PDB file of C-alpha atoms in Angstrom:
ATOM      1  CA  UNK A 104      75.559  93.968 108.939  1.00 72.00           C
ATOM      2  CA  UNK A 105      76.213  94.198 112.697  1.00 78.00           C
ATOM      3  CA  UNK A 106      72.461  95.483 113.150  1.00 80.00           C
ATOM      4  CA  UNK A 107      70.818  92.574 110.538  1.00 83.00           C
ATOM      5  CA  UNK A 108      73.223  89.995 112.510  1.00 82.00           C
ATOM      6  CA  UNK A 109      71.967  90.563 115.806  1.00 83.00           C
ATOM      7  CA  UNK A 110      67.942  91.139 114.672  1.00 87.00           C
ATOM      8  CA  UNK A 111      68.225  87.826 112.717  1.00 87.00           C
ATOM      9  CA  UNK A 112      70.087  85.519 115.000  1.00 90.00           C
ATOM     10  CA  UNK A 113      70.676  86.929 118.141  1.00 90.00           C
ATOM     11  CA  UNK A 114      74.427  87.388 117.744  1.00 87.00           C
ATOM     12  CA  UNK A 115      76.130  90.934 118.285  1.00 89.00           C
ATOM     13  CA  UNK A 116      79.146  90.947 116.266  1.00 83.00           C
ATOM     14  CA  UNK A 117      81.759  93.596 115.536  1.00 82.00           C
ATOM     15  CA  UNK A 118      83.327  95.665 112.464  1.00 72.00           C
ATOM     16  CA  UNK A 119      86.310  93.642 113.103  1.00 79.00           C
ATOM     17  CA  UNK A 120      84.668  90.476 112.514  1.00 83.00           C
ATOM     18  CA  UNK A 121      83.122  91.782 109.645  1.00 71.00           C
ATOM     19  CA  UNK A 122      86.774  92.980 107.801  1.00 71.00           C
ATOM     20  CA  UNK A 123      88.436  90.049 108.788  1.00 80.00           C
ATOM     21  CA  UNK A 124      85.395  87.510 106.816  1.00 78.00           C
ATOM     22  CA  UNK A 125      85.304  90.185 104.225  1.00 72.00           C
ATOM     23  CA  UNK A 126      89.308  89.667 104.034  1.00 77.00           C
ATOM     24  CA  UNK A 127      89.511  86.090 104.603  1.00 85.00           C
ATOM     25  CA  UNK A 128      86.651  85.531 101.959  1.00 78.00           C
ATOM     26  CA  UNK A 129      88.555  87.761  99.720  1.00 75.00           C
ATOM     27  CA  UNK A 130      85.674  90.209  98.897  1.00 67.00           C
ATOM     28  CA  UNK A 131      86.741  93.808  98.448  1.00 61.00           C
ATOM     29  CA  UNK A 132      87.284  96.235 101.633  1.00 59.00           C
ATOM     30  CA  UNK A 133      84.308  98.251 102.647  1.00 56.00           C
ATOM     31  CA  UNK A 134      86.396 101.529 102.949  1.00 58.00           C
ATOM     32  CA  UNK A 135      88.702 102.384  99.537  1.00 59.00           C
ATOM     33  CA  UNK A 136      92.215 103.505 100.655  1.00 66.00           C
ATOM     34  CA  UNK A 137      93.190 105.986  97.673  1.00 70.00           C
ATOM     35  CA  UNK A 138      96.948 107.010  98.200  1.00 78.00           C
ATOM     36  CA  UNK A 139      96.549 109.353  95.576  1.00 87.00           C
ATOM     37  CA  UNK A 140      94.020 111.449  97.096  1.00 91.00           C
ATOM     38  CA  UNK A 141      94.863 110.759 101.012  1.00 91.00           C
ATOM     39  CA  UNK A 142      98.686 110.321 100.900  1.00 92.00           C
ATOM     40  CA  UNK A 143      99.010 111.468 104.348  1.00 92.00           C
ATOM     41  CA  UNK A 144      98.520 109.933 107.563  1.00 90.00           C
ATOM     42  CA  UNK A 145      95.722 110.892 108.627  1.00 92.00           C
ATOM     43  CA  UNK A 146      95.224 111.706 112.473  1.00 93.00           C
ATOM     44  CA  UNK A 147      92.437 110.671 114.136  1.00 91.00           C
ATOM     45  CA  UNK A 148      90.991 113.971 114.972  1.00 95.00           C
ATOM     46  CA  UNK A 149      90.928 115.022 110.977  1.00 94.00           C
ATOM     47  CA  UNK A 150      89.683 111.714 109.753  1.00 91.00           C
ATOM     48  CA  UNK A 151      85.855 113.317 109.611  1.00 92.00           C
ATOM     49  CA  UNK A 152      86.441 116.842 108.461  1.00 95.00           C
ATOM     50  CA  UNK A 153      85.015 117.863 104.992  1.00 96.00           C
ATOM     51  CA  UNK A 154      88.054 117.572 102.872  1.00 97.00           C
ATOM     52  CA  UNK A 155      88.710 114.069 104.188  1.00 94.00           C
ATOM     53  CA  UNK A 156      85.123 113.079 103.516  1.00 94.00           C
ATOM     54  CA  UNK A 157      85.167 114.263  99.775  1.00 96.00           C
ATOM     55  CA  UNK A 158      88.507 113.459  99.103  1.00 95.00           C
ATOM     56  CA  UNK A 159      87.016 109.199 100.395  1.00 92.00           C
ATOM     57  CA  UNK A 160      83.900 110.199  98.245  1.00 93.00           C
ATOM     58  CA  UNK A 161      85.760 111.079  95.324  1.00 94.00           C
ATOM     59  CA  UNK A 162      88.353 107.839  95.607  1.00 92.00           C
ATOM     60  CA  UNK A 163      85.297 105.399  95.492  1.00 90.00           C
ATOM     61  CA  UNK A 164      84.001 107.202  92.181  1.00 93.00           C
ATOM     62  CA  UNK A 165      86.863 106.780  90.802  1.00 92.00           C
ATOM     63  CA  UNK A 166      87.169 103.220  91.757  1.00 89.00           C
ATOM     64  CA  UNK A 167      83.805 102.954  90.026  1.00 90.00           C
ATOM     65  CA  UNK A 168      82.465 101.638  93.448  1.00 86.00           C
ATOM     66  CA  UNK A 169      78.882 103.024  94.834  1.00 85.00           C
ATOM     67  CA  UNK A 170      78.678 106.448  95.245  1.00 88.00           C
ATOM     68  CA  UNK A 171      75.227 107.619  96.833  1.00 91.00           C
ATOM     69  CA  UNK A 172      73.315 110.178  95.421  1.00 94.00           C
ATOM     70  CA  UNK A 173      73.764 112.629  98.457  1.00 94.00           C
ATOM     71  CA  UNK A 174      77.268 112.254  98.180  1.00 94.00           C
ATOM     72  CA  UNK A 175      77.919 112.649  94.524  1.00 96.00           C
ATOM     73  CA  UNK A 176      76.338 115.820  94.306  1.00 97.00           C
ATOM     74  CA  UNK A 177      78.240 117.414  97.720  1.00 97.00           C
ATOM     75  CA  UNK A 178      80.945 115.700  96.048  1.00 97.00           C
ATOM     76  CA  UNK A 179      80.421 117.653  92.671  1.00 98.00           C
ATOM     77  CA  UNK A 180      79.459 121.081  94.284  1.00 98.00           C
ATOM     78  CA  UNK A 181      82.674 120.663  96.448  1.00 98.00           C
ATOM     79  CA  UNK A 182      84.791 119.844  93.160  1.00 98.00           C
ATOM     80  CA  UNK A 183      82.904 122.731  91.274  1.00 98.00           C
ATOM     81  CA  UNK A 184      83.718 125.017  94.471  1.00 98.00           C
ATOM     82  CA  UNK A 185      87.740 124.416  94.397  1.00 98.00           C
ATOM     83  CA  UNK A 186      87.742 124.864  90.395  1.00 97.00           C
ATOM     84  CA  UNK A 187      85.931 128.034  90.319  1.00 98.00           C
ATOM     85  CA  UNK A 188      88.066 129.598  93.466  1.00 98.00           C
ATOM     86  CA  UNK A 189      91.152 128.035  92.144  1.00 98.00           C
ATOM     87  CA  UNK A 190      92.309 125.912  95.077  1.00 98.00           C
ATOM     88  CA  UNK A 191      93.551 122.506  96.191  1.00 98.00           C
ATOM     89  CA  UNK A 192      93.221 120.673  99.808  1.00 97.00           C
ATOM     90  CA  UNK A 193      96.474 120.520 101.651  1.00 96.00           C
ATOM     91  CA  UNK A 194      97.083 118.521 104.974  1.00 96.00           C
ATOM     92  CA  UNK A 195      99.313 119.540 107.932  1.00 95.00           C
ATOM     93  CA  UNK A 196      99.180 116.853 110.835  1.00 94.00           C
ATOM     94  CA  UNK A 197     100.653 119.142 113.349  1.00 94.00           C
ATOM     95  CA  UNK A 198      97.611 121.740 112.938  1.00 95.00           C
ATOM     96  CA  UNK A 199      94.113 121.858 114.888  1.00 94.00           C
ATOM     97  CA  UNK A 200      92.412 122.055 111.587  1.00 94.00           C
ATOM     98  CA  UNK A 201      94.372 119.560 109.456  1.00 96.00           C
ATOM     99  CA  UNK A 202      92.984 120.091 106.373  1.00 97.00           C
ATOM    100  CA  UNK A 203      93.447 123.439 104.467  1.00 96.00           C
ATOM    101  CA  UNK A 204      92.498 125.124 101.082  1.00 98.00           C
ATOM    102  CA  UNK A 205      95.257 126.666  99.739  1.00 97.00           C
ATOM    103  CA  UNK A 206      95.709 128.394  96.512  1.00 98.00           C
ATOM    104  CA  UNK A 207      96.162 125.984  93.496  1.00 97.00           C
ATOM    105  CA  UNK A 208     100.265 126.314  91.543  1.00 96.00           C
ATOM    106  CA  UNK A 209     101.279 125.390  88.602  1.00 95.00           C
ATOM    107  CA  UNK A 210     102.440 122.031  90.107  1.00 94.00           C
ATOM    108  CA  UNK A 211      98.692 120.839  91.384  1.00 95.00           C
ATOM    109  CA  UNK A 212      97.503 118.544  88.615  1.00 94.00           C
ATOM    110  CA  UNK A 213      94.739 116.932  91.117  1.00 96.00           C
ATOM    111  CA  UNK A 214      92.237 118.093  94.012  1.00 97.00           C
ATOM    112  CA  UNK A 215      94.832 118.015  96.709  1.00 96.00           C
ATOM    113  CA  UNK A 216      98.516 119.499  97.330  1.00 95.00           C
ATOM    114  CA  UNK A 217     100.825 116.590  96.764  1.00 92.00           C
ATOM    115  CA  UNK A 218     103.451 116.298  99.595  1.00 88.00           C
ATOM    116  CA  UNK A 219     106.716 115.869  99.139  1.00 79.00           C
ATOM    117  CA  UNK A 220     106.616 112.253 101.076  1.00 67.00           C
ATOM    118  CA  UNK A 221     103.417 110.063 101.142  1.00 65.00           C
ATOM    119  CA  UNK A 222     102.553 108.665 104.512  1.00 66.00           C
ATOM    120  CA  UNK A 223      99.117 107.249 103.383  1.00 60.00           C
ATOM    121  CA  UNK A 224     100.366 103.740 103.136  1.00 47.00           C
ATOM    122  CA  UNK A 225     100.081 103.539 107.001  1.00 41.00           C
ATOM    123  CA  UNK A 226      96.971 105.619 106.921  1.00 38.00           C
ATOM    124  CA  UNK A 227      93.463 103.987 108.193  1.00 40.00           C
ATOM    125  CA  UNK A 228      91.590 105.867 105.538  1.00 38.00           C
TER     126      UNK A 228
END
């Protein structure tokens, strides 16, 4: 929008700008914040590795929003990748790599280890 914007009229804007209209206009947010998937606070730092990206991917699909063909099928190799070796994505803040895949337990009913206390609702996911 930014790029279309400034070609068209001459105006450079920002992704601020852009939430706040989208807000104020009360059209949906661009990025889907799934507290189910990403119930952590996500640092900085972690908020592009691969889990994080699938575990976004797979929120909008199941918000029925636009999923790209690219990403669907990363998305489903990644899903089919965790069934077949049996594990779920865990998330420890306080770790270089953030995101790990730990072995799933009898208590993992989704993609991802739930914690014990979600911190997502803060999260800018």
């Amino acid at each position: 929008m930014q790029e279309t914007y400034l070609k068209k009229y001459g105006i450079e804007t920002s992704i601020p700008m852009w939430a706040a209209f989208r807000r104020r206009k009360g059209l949906d947010r661009r990025n889907l914040r799934d507290d189910e998937l990403l119930p952590w606070k996500v640092k900085d730092e972690h908020r592009h590795m691969y889990p994080a990206i699938m575990l976004r991917v797979e929120a909008r699909r199941r918000a029925d929003r636009d999923v790209s063909d690219r990403d669907l099928k990363r998305l489903t190799s990644w899903k089919q990748s965790l069934n077949e070796d049996q594990l779920v994505v865990h998330y420890d803040p306080d770790t270089e790599a953030g995101f790990f895949y730990v072995p799933r337990e009898a208590q993992d009913d989704d993609l991802i280890r739930k914690p014990s206390l979600k911190t997502g609702n803060q999260a800018r996911d």
